[in-house]
Amino acid sequence: MRYAYAITSALLLGGATATLALQPGTAQVAQNEPGAIQAVSPKPGAPMSFADMVAKLQPAVVNISTKQTIVQKQQANPFAGTPFGDLFGGGGGQGGAPVKREGASLGSGFLISPDGYVVTNNHVISPGAQGATVDSITVTLSDKKEYVAKVIGKDADSDLALLKIDAANLPFVKFGDSAGARVGDWVVAIGEPFGLGGTVTAGIISAINRVTGQGGAYDRFIQTDASINQGNSGGPMFDLNGNVIGVNSQIFSQSGGNIGIGFAIPAATAKPIIATLMKGGTIERGYIGVQLQPGGTINEDTAAALGIPKNQGELINDVTAGGPSARAGVRAGDVVTKVNGQQVTVDQSLSYLVSNVKPGATARLDILRNGKPVVANVVVAPRPSADKLAATLGGDAQGFGGDGDDNDGDGATVAPAAGGGLGLSVQPLTPAIAQAVGVEATTQGVVIAAVANDSDAAGKLKRGDVIVSINGAPVRTAADVQAAVAAAKSAGRPQVLAQVKRGRGPAQFLPIKIKS
């Protein structure tokens, strides 16, 4: 996923050239007031023209640019202290003084009131690089008039921000109702891609309530094939009645350019958040203090290991000590299938459901624990800031996979029986071994000594990984592993779910096929 806005080394300004003639002595209304735009039916065989609608709406779309200061540390001079040091800048071995340079970001926005309130994306007005600070924000209207903008409020989780410029009698548009949007409906996007000035693109709605996998309360987007490129972020998406049904936000692209997959924040999401920010309020979301297994809902392999249906429920990877879920008795390895009676599915994630529970309320979690139903009543807390969450989830996390360093490179093949049919050779984890493989001293389990090359485990585990449990049963010896595998076989399951730690990162649950 890429944000659709530009970061440049020079300030690029542009805007639409259409202007609005205001009639003196008449009450000002929104550019998209009902009845102001006449729907046009195309002639048989001819495409509809958006020209009249665009001419009315384009003056309310603005360019948003920022000036930023970026502070970068200088790299150390590798020749410092040698006869060649002065030839390469003369910097010290630890690097010279930090260097400041100017930067800028470029995006779009739209006016929602005649007195200068502007909606855009939070990332458009945020620092665009590490070590950067935003010095000023400029809003440029379609008539090229520029105004210094003040930030009224912003919300990183929804990626929305509200600005204010000191002006009056401005053209503006209103939010519409995105709930009535349908796949296949025409939409029009207006913005400032690449700083070219007001640019209009059209397409259709490709999907509604699109889940992108980012998690959170607002992982619900309108997907469109209307071209959205760098600089379009924060601009409006209109339906054919001129209603703002979305705020253009992100694109999916491997090249950085448009490939026909763009995403807009639905008006149903944006409108109440902007209203709250306009009143000086803050946005609160629910939080229960768990880490979820990467990959979303239960996939086929994990489902086979647990003996449950796939694509239903999500696996708890870890529980924050002292957090709401820990106090309610939720455990790592639990599969949450419902939140307050609502199914956890691919399109309705656990993160989404919990985030939309009001802090202070109780969330009933329906859980499968070792195949048995359990209920946990969790008192939902306010969601911490992104920075605090990042600090909570910190650590030397390492990815799992067969391409990593196996610690000794011996590529050993072992007898399948050593790992109870998993193709593993394991031994009890001692304090000395725990220190050697880099896990916490409090970790309990068995450490992998070798992995059979012809096993499913070879693509997922490596020497030095620590298996904490299998299918919810703690393992401390090779015999425990063999017993867990035997139990899975007797239950007719072709694989097991192993809870594995690698280094000081959080434990993960990995489905491992049983060797025949």
Coordinates of C-alpha atoms in Angstrom, one line a residue:
M1 CA 0.0 0.0 0.0
R2 CA 1.3 3.5 -0.9
Y3 CA 0.0 6.8 0.2
A4 CA -1.0 8.8 -2.9
Y5 CA 0.9 12.0 -2.2
A6 CA 4.2 13.4 -3.3
I7 CA 7.4 14.3 -1.3
T8 CA 9.6 16.6 -3.2
S9 CA 12.8 18.6 -2.6
A10 CA 11.2 21.7 -4.1
L11 CA 7.8 23.2 -3.4
L12 CA 5.3 22.4 -6.2
L13 CA 2.1 24.4 -6.3
G14 CA -0.8 23.9 -8.7
G15 CA -4.5 24.3 -8.8
A16 CA -7.5 24.2 -11.0
T17 CA -8.1 27.2 -13.1
A18 CA -11.9 27.3 -12.8
T19 CA -13.3 30.2 -10.7
L20 CA -16.6 30.8 -9.0
A21 CA -18.6 33.9 -9.6
L22 CA -20.5 34.8 -6.4
Q23 CA -23.7 36.8 -6.8
P24 CA -23.8 39.7 -4.3
G25 CA -26.7 39.8 -2.0
T26 CA -27.6 36.1 -2.3
A27 CA -27.2 33.4 0.3
Q28 CA -24.2 31.2 -0.4
V29 CA -24.9 27.5 -0.8
A30 CA -22.7 24.5 -1.3
Q31 CA -21.5 23.8 -4.8
N32 CA -23.2 20.4 -4.6
E33 CA -26.4 21.6 -3.1
P34 CA -29.4 19.3 -4.2
G35 CA -30.7 20.6 -7.4
A36 CA -27.6 22.7 -8.2
I37 CA -26.3 19.9 -10.5
Q38 CA -28.5 18.6 -13.2
A39 CA -28.1 14.9 -13.9
V40 CA -27.4 14.3 -17.6
S41 CA -28.5 11.2 -19.5
P42 CA -26.2 10.2 -22.3
K43 CA -27.5 9.7 -25.8
P44 CA -27.8 6.1 -26.9
G45 CA -24.3 4.8 -27.6
A46 CA -22.6 8.0 -26.3
P47 CA -20.7 8.4 -23.1
M48 CA -21.8 10.9 -20.5
S49 CA -19.8 14.1 -20.1
F50 CA -18.8 15.1 -16.6
A51 CA -18.0 18.6 -17.8
D52 CA -20.9 20.5 -16.2
M53 CA -20.5 18.7 -12.9
V54 CA -16.7 19.2 -12.8
A55 CA -17.0 22.9 -13.6
K56 CA -19.3 23.3 -10.6
L57 CA -17.2 21.2 -8.2
Q58 CA -13.6 21.9 -9.1
P59 CA -13.3 25.3 -7.4
A60 CA -13.9 23.6 -4.0
V61 CA -10.8 21.4 -4.5
V62 CA -7.5 22.8 -3.2
N63 CA -3.8 22.1 -3.4
I64 CA -2.1 21.5 -0.1
S65 CA 1.7 21.8 0.3
T66 CA 4.0 21.8 3.2
K67 CA 7.5 23.2 3.9
Q68 CA 9.6 20.8 6.0
T69 CA 13.0 20.8 7.6
I70 CA 14.8 17.5 7.5
V71 CA 17.7 16.9 9.8
Q72 CA 20.1 14.2 8.8
K73 CA 23.1 12.8 10.5
Q74 CA 26.3 12.8 8.6
Q75 CA 27.9 9.4 8.0
A76 CA 31.2 8.8 9.7
N77 CA 34.4 9.4 7.6
P78 CA 35.9 6.0 7.2
F79 CA 39.3 7.6 6.5
A80 CA 39.3 9.7 9.7
G81 CA 42.6 9.6 11.5
T82 CA 44.5 8.5 8.4
P83 CA 46.6 10.5 6.0
F84 CA 43.7 10.5 3.6
G85 CA 41.1 11.9 6.0
D86 CA 41.2 15.4 4.7
L87 CA 40.6 14.3 1.2
F88 CA 37.2 13.0 2.1
G89 CA 35.7 15.9 4.0
G90 CA 37.7 15.6 7.2
G91 CA 34.7 14.4 9.3
G92 CA 35.4 12.7 12.5
G93 CA 35.1 9.0 13.0
Q94 CA 31.7 9.4 14.6
G95 CA 30.4 11.6 11.8
G96 CA 30.1 15.4 11.6
A97 CA 27.4 17.8 12.7
P98 CA 23.8 17.0 11.5
V99 CA 22.9 18.5 8.2
K100 CA 19.6 20.4 7.6
R101 CA 17.9 20.5 4.3
E102 CA 14.5 21.6 3.0
G103 CA 11.8 19.3 1.9
A104 CA 8.1 19.5 0.9
S105 CA 5.0 17.4 0.5
L106 CA 2.2 17.8 -1.9
G107 CA -1.4 16.7 -1.7
S108 CA -5.0 17.7 -2.2
G109 CA -7.9 18.7 -0.1
F110 CA -11.4 20.2 -0.3
L111 CA -13.3 23.0 1.3
I112 CA -16.3 22.0 3.4
S113 CA -17.4 25.5 4.5
P114 CA -17.4 29.0 3.1
D115 CA -15.2 30.2 5.9
G116 CA -12.3 28.0 5.1
Y117 CA -12.4 24.6 6.7
V118 CA -10.4 22.1 4.6
V119 CA -10.5 18.3 4.7
T120 CA -7.4 16.3 3.8
N121 CA -5.4 13.3 4.7
N122 CA -3.3 13.3 7.9
H123 CA -0.3 12.0 6.0
V124 CA -0.4 14.9 3.6
I125 CA 0.4 17.4 6.4
S126 CA 2.7 15.1 8.4
P127 CA 6.5 14.8 8.3
G128 CA 7.5 12.9 5.1
A129 CA 10.8 11.5 6.3
Q130 CA 12.6 10.5 9.5
G131 CA 14.0 13.5 11.2
A132 CA 11.6 15.9 9.4
T133 CA 9.4 18.6 11.0
V134 CA 6.6 20.5 9.3
D135 CA 7.3 24.3 9.3
S136 CA 4.2 25.5 7.4
I137 CA 1.2 24.4 5.5
T138 CA -0.1 26.3 2.5
V139 CA -3.5 25.9 0.8
T140 CA -3.8 27.1 -2.8
L141 CA -7.2 27.7 -4.3
S142 CA -8.2 27.1 -7.9
D143 CA -7.7 30.9 -8.5
K144 CA -4.1 30.6 -7.4
K145 CA -4.7 32.5 -4.1
E146 CA -2.5 31.1 -1.3
Y147 CA -3.3 30.9 2.4
V148 CA -1.3 29.7 5.4
A149 CA -3.3 26.9 7.0
K150 CA -3.8 26.1 10.7
V151 CA -4.3 22.5 11.8
I152 CA -7.6 22.2 13.7
G153 CA -7.3 18.5 14.3
K154 CA -5.9 15.3 12.9
D155 CA -6.3 11.6 13.5
A156 CA -3.6 9.3 12.4
D157 CA -5.7 6.1 12.7
S158 CA -8.3 7.2 10.2
D159 CA -5.7 9.3 8.2
L160 CA -7.9 12.4 8.3
A161 CA -7.0 16.0 9.1
L162 CA -9.0 19.3 9.3
L163 CA -7.3 22.6 8.4
K164 CA -8.6 26.2 8.5
I165 CA -7.6 29.1 6.4
D166 CA -8.5 32.7 7.1
A167 CA -10.9 33.5 4.2
A168 CA -14.6 34.0 3.5
N169 CA -17.2 33.4 0.8
L170 CA -15.3 30.4 -0.5
P171 CA -16.7 27.7 -2.8
F172 CA -17.3 24.5 -0.8
V173 CA -18.8 21.0 -1.1
K174 CA -20.6 18.7 1.4
F175 CA -20.3 15.1 2.4
G176 CA -22.8 12.8 0.9
D177 CA -24.0 9.3 1.9
S178 CA -21.5 6.6 0.9
A179 CA -23.8 3.9 2.3
G180 CA -25.7 3.9 -0.9
A181 CA -22.7 3.4 -3.1
R182 CA -22.7 0.2 -5.2
V183 CA -20.0 -1.7 -7.1
G184 CA -20.2 -0.5 -10.7
D185 CA -21.3 3.1 -9.9
W186 CA -19.4 5.9 -11.7
V187 CA -17.2 8.1 -9.6
V188 CA -15.1 11.2 -10.3
A189 CA -11.8 12.0 -8.5
I190 CA -10.5 15.6 -8.5
G191 CA -7.0 16.3 -7.1
E192 CA -3.5 17.6 -7.7
P193 CA -1.4 14.6 -8.9
F194 CA 2.3 15.4 -9.4
G195 CA 1.6 19.1 -8.9
L196 CA 0.0 19.5 -12.3
G197 CA -2.9 21.6 -11.0
G198 CA -6.5 20.5 -10.8
T199 CA -6.9 17.1 -12.5
V200 CA -10.1 15.1 -13.0
T201 CA -10.3 11.4 -13.5
A202 CA -13.3 9.1 -13.7
G203 CA -13.9 5.4 -13.1
I204 CA -16.2 3.0 -11.3
I205 CA -16.4 1.7 -7.8
S206 CA -14.6 -1.6 -7.8
A207 CA -15.4 -2.7 -4.3
I208 CA -17.0 -1.3 -1.1
N209 CA -15.9 -2.0 2.4
R210 CA -12.6 -3.2 1.0
V211 CA -10.3 -4.6 3.8
T212 CA -6.6 -4.0 3.0
G213 CA -5.2 -5.8 6.0
Q214 CA -3.9 -2.8 7.8
G215 CA -6.3 -3.5 10.7
G216 CA -8.0 -1.0 13.0
A217 CA -11.4 0.6 13.2
Y218 CA -11.1 2.2 9.7
D219 CA -9.8 -0.6 7.5
R220 CA -12.8 -0.2 5.2
F221 CA -12.3 1.6 1.9
I222 CA -14.1 2.3 -1.3
Q223 CA -11.9 0.8 -4.0
T224 CA -11.9 2.4 -7.5
D225 CA -10.2 2.2 -10.8
A226 CA -10.4 6.0 -11.3
S227 CA -6.8 7.1 -11.6
I228 CA -5.3 8.1 -8.3
N229 CA -1.6 9.1 -8.3
Q230 CA 0.9 11.0 -6.1
G231 CA -0.7 14.2 -5.0
N232 CA -4.2 12.9 -5.1
S233 CA -4.3 12.1 -1.4
G234 CA -6.9 14.1 0.5
G235 CA -8.9 15.0 -2.6
P236 CA -12.6 14.2 -2.9
M237 CA -14.3 11.3 -4.7
F238 CA -17.7 12.4 -6.0
D239 CA -20.7 10.4 -7.2
L240 CA -22.6 11.6 -10.2
N241 CA -24.8 13.8 -8.1
G242 CA -21.8 15.7 -7.0
N243 CA -21.8 14.3 -3.4
V244 CA -18.5 13.7 -1.7
I245 CA -18.7 9.9 -1.0
G246 CA -15.0 9.4 -0.2
V247 CA -11.6 11.0 0.6
N248 CA -8.9 9.6 -1.8
S249 CA -6.2 8.1 0.4
Q250 CA -4.0 5.3 -0.9
I251 CA -3.1 3.3 -3.9
F252 CA -1.9 -0.3 -4.4
S253 CA 1.1 -0.1 -6.7
Q254 CA 4.4 -1.9 -7.2
S255 CA 5.8 1.0 -9.2
G256 CA 4.4 4.0 -7.3
G257 CA 2.1 4.9 -10.2
N258 CA -1.6 4.2 -10.8
I259 CA -2.5 0.6 -11.8
G260 CA -6.2 1.0 -11.4
I261 CA -6.4 0.1 -7.7
G262 CA -7.1 3.1 -5.5
F263 CA -8.8 3.5 -2.2
A264 CA -10.9 6.2 -0.6
I265 CA -12.1 6.7 3.0
P266 CA -15.9 6.4 2.9
A267 CA -17.8 9.6 3.7
A268 CA -19.7 7.6 6.3
T269 CA -16.4 7.2 8.1
A270 CA -14.9 10.6 7.4
K271 CA -18.0 12.8 8.2
P272 CA -18.4 12.1 11.9
I273 CA -14.6 12.2 12.5
I274 CA -14.3 15.6 10.8
A275 CA -17.3 16.8 12.8
T276 CA -15.6 15.8 16.0
L277 CA -12.3 17.5 15.1
M278 CA -14.2 20.6 14.2
K279 CA -15.6 20.7 17.7
G280 CA -12.1 20.3 19.2
G281 CA -12.9 16.7 20.3
T282 CA -10.6 13.6 20.2
I283 CA -11.4 10.3 18.6
E284 CA -11.5 7.3 21.0
R285 CA -11.3 3.7 19.9
G286 CA -11.4 0.4 21.7
Y287 CA -8.4 -1.6 22.8
I288 CA -8.1 -5.0 24.5
G289 CA -4.3 -5.5 24.6
V290 CA -3.6 -8.5 22.3
Q291 CA -1.3 -9.1 19.4
L292 CA -2.9 -11.0 16.5
Q293 CA -1.3 -13.7 14.4
P294 CA 0.0 -12.2 11.1
G295 CA -2.2 -13.1 8.1
G296 CA -5.6 -12.3 9.5
T297 CA -8.3 -14.9 9.8
I298 CA -7.5 -18.6 10.3
N299 CA -6.1 -20.0 7.0
E300 CA -6.4 -23.5 5.7
D301 CA -3.3 -24.9 7.4
T302 CA -4.0 -23.4 10.8
A303 CA -7.6 -24.5 10.6
A304 CA -6.5 -28.1 9.8
A305 CA -4.1 -28.1 12.8
L306 CA -6.8 -26.8 15.1
G307 CA -9.7 -28.9 13.6
I308 CA -11.9 -25.8 13.0
P309 CA -13.3 -24.1 9.9
K310 CA -11.0 -21.8 7.9
N311 CA -11.6 -18.1 7.4
Q312 CA -13.5 -17.8 10.7
G313 CA -11.9 -16.3 13.8
E314 CA -8.5 -14.9 14.5
L315 CA -5.6 -16.4 16.5
I316 CA -4.3 -14.5 19.5
N317 CA -0.5 -14.4 19.1
D318 CA 0.3 -12.7 22.4
V319 CA -1.5 -11.0 25.3
T320 CA -0.2 -7.7 26.8
A321 CA 0.8 -8.3 30.4
G322 CA -1.6 -6.4 32.7
G323 CA -3.8 -5.4 29.8
P324 CA -7.6 -5.7 29.4
S325 CA -7.5 -9.2 27.9
A326 CA -4.9 -10.5 30.4
R327 CA -7.2 -9.4 33.2
A328 CA -10.1 -11.2 31.5
G329 CA -8.2 -14.4 31.2
V330 CA -7.5 -14.4 27.5
R331 CA -4.5 -16.5 26.5
A332 CA -2.1 -16.7 23.6
G333 CA -3.4 -19.4 21.3
D334 CA -7.0 -18.6 21.8
V335 CA -9.1 -18.2 18.6
V336 CA -11.6 -15.4 18.9
T337 CA -14.7 -16.2 16.8
K338 CA -17.1 -13.5 17.8
V339 CA -17.1 -10.0 19.4
N340 CA -20.4 -9.1 21.0
G341 CA -22.2 -11.7 18.9
Q342 CA -20.6 -10.5 15.6
Q343 CA -18.6 -13.1 13.6
V344 CA -14.9 -12.5 13.1
T345 CA -14.4 -13.0 9.4
V346 CA -12.1 -11.9 6.6
D347 CA -14.3 -8.9 6.0
Q348 CA -14.9 -8.1 9.7
S349 CA -11.6 -8.5 11.5
L350 CA -11.2 -8.7 15.3
S351 CA -9.3 -5.4 15.2
Y352 CA -12.1 -3.7 13.4
L353 CA -14.8 -5.0 15.8
V354 CA -12.9 -4.2 18.9
S355 CA -11.8 -0.7 17.7
N356 CA -15.4 0.2 17.3
V357 CA -16.4 -0.8 20.8
K358 CA -16.7 2.3 23.1
P359 CA -13.9 2.4 25.7
G360 CA -15.3 1.5 29.1
A361 CA -17.8 -0.9 27.6
T362 CA -17.5 -4.7 28.0
A363 CA -16.8 -6.8 24.9
R364 CA -17.9 -10.4 25.0
L365 CA -15.3 -12.6 23.2
D366 CA -16.4 -16.0 22.1
I367 CA -13.2 -18.1 22.1
L368 CA -12.1 -21.6 21.0
R369 CA -9.5 -22.8 23.4
N370 CA -8.0 -26.2 22.6
G371 CA -11.2 -26.9 20.6
K372 CA -13.5 -26.0 23.4
P373 CA -15.8 -22.9 23.6
V374 CA -14.9 -20.3 26.2
V375 CA -16.3 -16.8 26.9
A376 CA -14.2 -13.9 28.1
N377 CA -15.7 -10.6 29.1
V378 CA -13.1 -7.8 28.4
V379 CA -13.5 -4.3 29.7
V380 CA -12.4 -2.3 26.7
A381 CA -9.8 0.4 27.3
P382 CA -9.0 3.5 25.1
R383 CA -6.6 2.7 22.3
P384 CA -3.1 4.1 23.0
S385 CA -1.4 6.3 20.4
A386 CA 0.5 4.7 17.6
D387 CA 3.8 5.7 19.2
K388 CA 2.9 4.0 22.5
L389 CA 1.7 0.9 20.7
A390 CA 5.0 0.7 18.8
A391 CA 6.9 1.0 22.0
T392 CA 4.8 -1.8 23.5
L393 CA 5.4 -4.0 20.6
G394 CA 9.1 -3.2 20.4
G395 CA 11.8 -5.8 20.6
D396 CA 14.1 -7.7 18.3
A397 CA 11.3 -9.2 16.2
Q398 CA 12.5 -11.6 13.6
G399 CA 10.5 -13.1 10.7
F400 CA 9.9 -16.8 10.4
G401 CA 10.8 -18.8 7.3
G402 CA 13.2 -21.3 5.9
D403 CA 15.5 -18.7 4.3
G404 CA 17.1 -17.5 7.5
D405 CA 20.5 -18.3 9.0
D406 CA 20.4 -21.7 10.6
N407 CA 23.0 -20.7 13.2
D408 CA 25.6 -23.3 12.2
G409 CA 24.9 -23.9 8.5
D410 CA 25.3 -27.7 8.9
G411 CA 22.1 -28.4 6.9
A412 CA 21.7 -31.6 9.0
T413 CA 19.1 -34.2 8.2
V414 CA 17.6 -35.9 11.2
A415 CA 15.5 -38.9 11.9
P416 CA 11.8 -38.0 11.9
A417 CA 11.2 -39.8 15.2
A418 CA 13.3 -37.3 17.0
G419 CA 10.6 -34.7 16.6
G420 CA 7.6 -36.9 17.0
G421 CA 6.9 -37.0 13.2
L422 CA 7.6 -33.4 12.5
G423 CA 11.2 -33.9 11.1
L424 CA 12.7 -32.1 14.1
S425 CA 15.5 -33.0 16.6
V426 CA 14.8 -31.1 19.8
Q427 CA 16.2 -30.9 23.3
P428 CA 15.1 -29.2 26.6
L429 CA 15.8 -25.5 26.8
T430 CA 18.3 -24.7 29.6
P431 CA 19.3 -21.2 30.8
A432 CA 22.6 -21.6 29.0
I433 CA 20.9 -22.5 25.7
A434 CA 18.4 -19.7 26.2
Q435 CA 21.2 -17.2 26.4
A436 CA 22.9 -18.8 23.4
V437 CA 19.9 -18.6 21.1
G438 CA 18.9 -15.2 22.3
V439 CA 15.5 -15.8 24.0
E440 CA 14.4 -14.4 27.3
A441 CA 15.7 -16.3 30.4
T442 CA 12.1 -16.9 31.4
T443 CA 11.2 -18.8 28.2
Q444 CA 10.3 -22.4 28.6
G445 CA 10.1 -25.0 25.9
V446 CA 12.3 -27.2 23.7
V447 CA 15.0 -25.9 21.4
I448 CA 15.4 -27.2 17.8
A449 CA 18.8 -28.8 17.2
A450 CA 18.2 -29.7 13.6
V451 CA 15.5 -29.8 10.9
A452 CA 15.0 -32.6 8.3
N453 CA 15.4 -31.1 4.8
D454 CA 12.4 -33.1 3.5
S455 CA 10.0 -31.9 6.2
D456 CA 7.3 -29.2 6.1
A457 CA 9.2 -27.7 9.1
A458 CA 12.2 -27.1 6.9
G459 CA 10.4 -24.2 5.2
K460 CA 9.3 -22.6 8.5
L461 CA 11.7 -23.4 11.3
K462 CA 15.5 -23.5 11.9
R463 CA 18.0 -24.5 14.5
G464 CA 17.8 -22.4 17.6
D465 CA 14.0 -21.8 17.4
V466 CA 12.2 -22.6 20.6
I467 CA 8.9 -24.5 20.6
V468 CA 6.8 -23.4 23.6
S469 CA 3.7 -25.4 23.0
I470 CA 1.9 -27.6 20.4
N471 CA -1.8 -27.4 20.0
G472 CA -2.1 -25.6 23.3
A473 CA -0.1 -28.2 25.3
P474 CA 3.2 -27.0 26.8
V475 CA 6.2 -28.9 25.6
R476 CA 9.4 -29.3 27.7
T477 CA 10.9 -32.5 26.3
A478 CA 11.1 -34.4 23.1
A479 CA 8.6 -36.9 24.6
D480 CA 6.1 -34.0 25.1
V481 CA 6.5 -33.2 21.4
Q482 CA 5.9 -36.8 20.4
A483 CA 2.8 -37.0 22.6
A484 CA 1.3 -33.8 21.1
V485 CA 1.8 -35.1 17.6
A486 CA 0.3 -38.5 18.5
A487 CA -2.7 -36.7 19.9
A488 CA -3.1 -34.8 16.7
K489 CA -2.9 -38.0 14.6
S490 CA -5.5 -39.7 16.7
A491 CA -7.8 -36.8 16.2
G492 CA -7.3 -37.1 12.4
R493 CA -5.5 -33.8 12.0
P494 CA -2.7 -33.7 9.3
Q495 CA -0.7 -31.1 11.1
V496 CA -0.1 -29.4 14.4
L497 CA 0.0 -25.7 15.5
A498 CA 3.3 -24.9 17.2
Q499 CA 3.9 -21.8 19.3
V500 CA 7.5 -20.8 18.4
K501 CA 9.9 -18.1 19.6
R502 CA 12.8 -16.8 17.6
G503 CA 15.1 -14.5 19.5
R504 CA 13.4 -11.8 21.5
G505 CA 10.6 -11.2 19.1
P506 CA 7.0 -12.3 20.1
A507 CA 6.1 -15.9 19.7
Q508 CA 4.2 -16.9 16.6
F509 CA 1.9 -19.9 15.9
L510 CA 3.0 -21.9 12.9
P511 CA 1.1 -24.9 11.4
I512 CA 3.6 -27.8 10.8
K513 CA 2.5 -30.8 8.7
I514 CA 3.1 -34.2 10.2
K515 CA 5.5 -36.4 8.2
S516 CA 3.8 -39.6 6.9

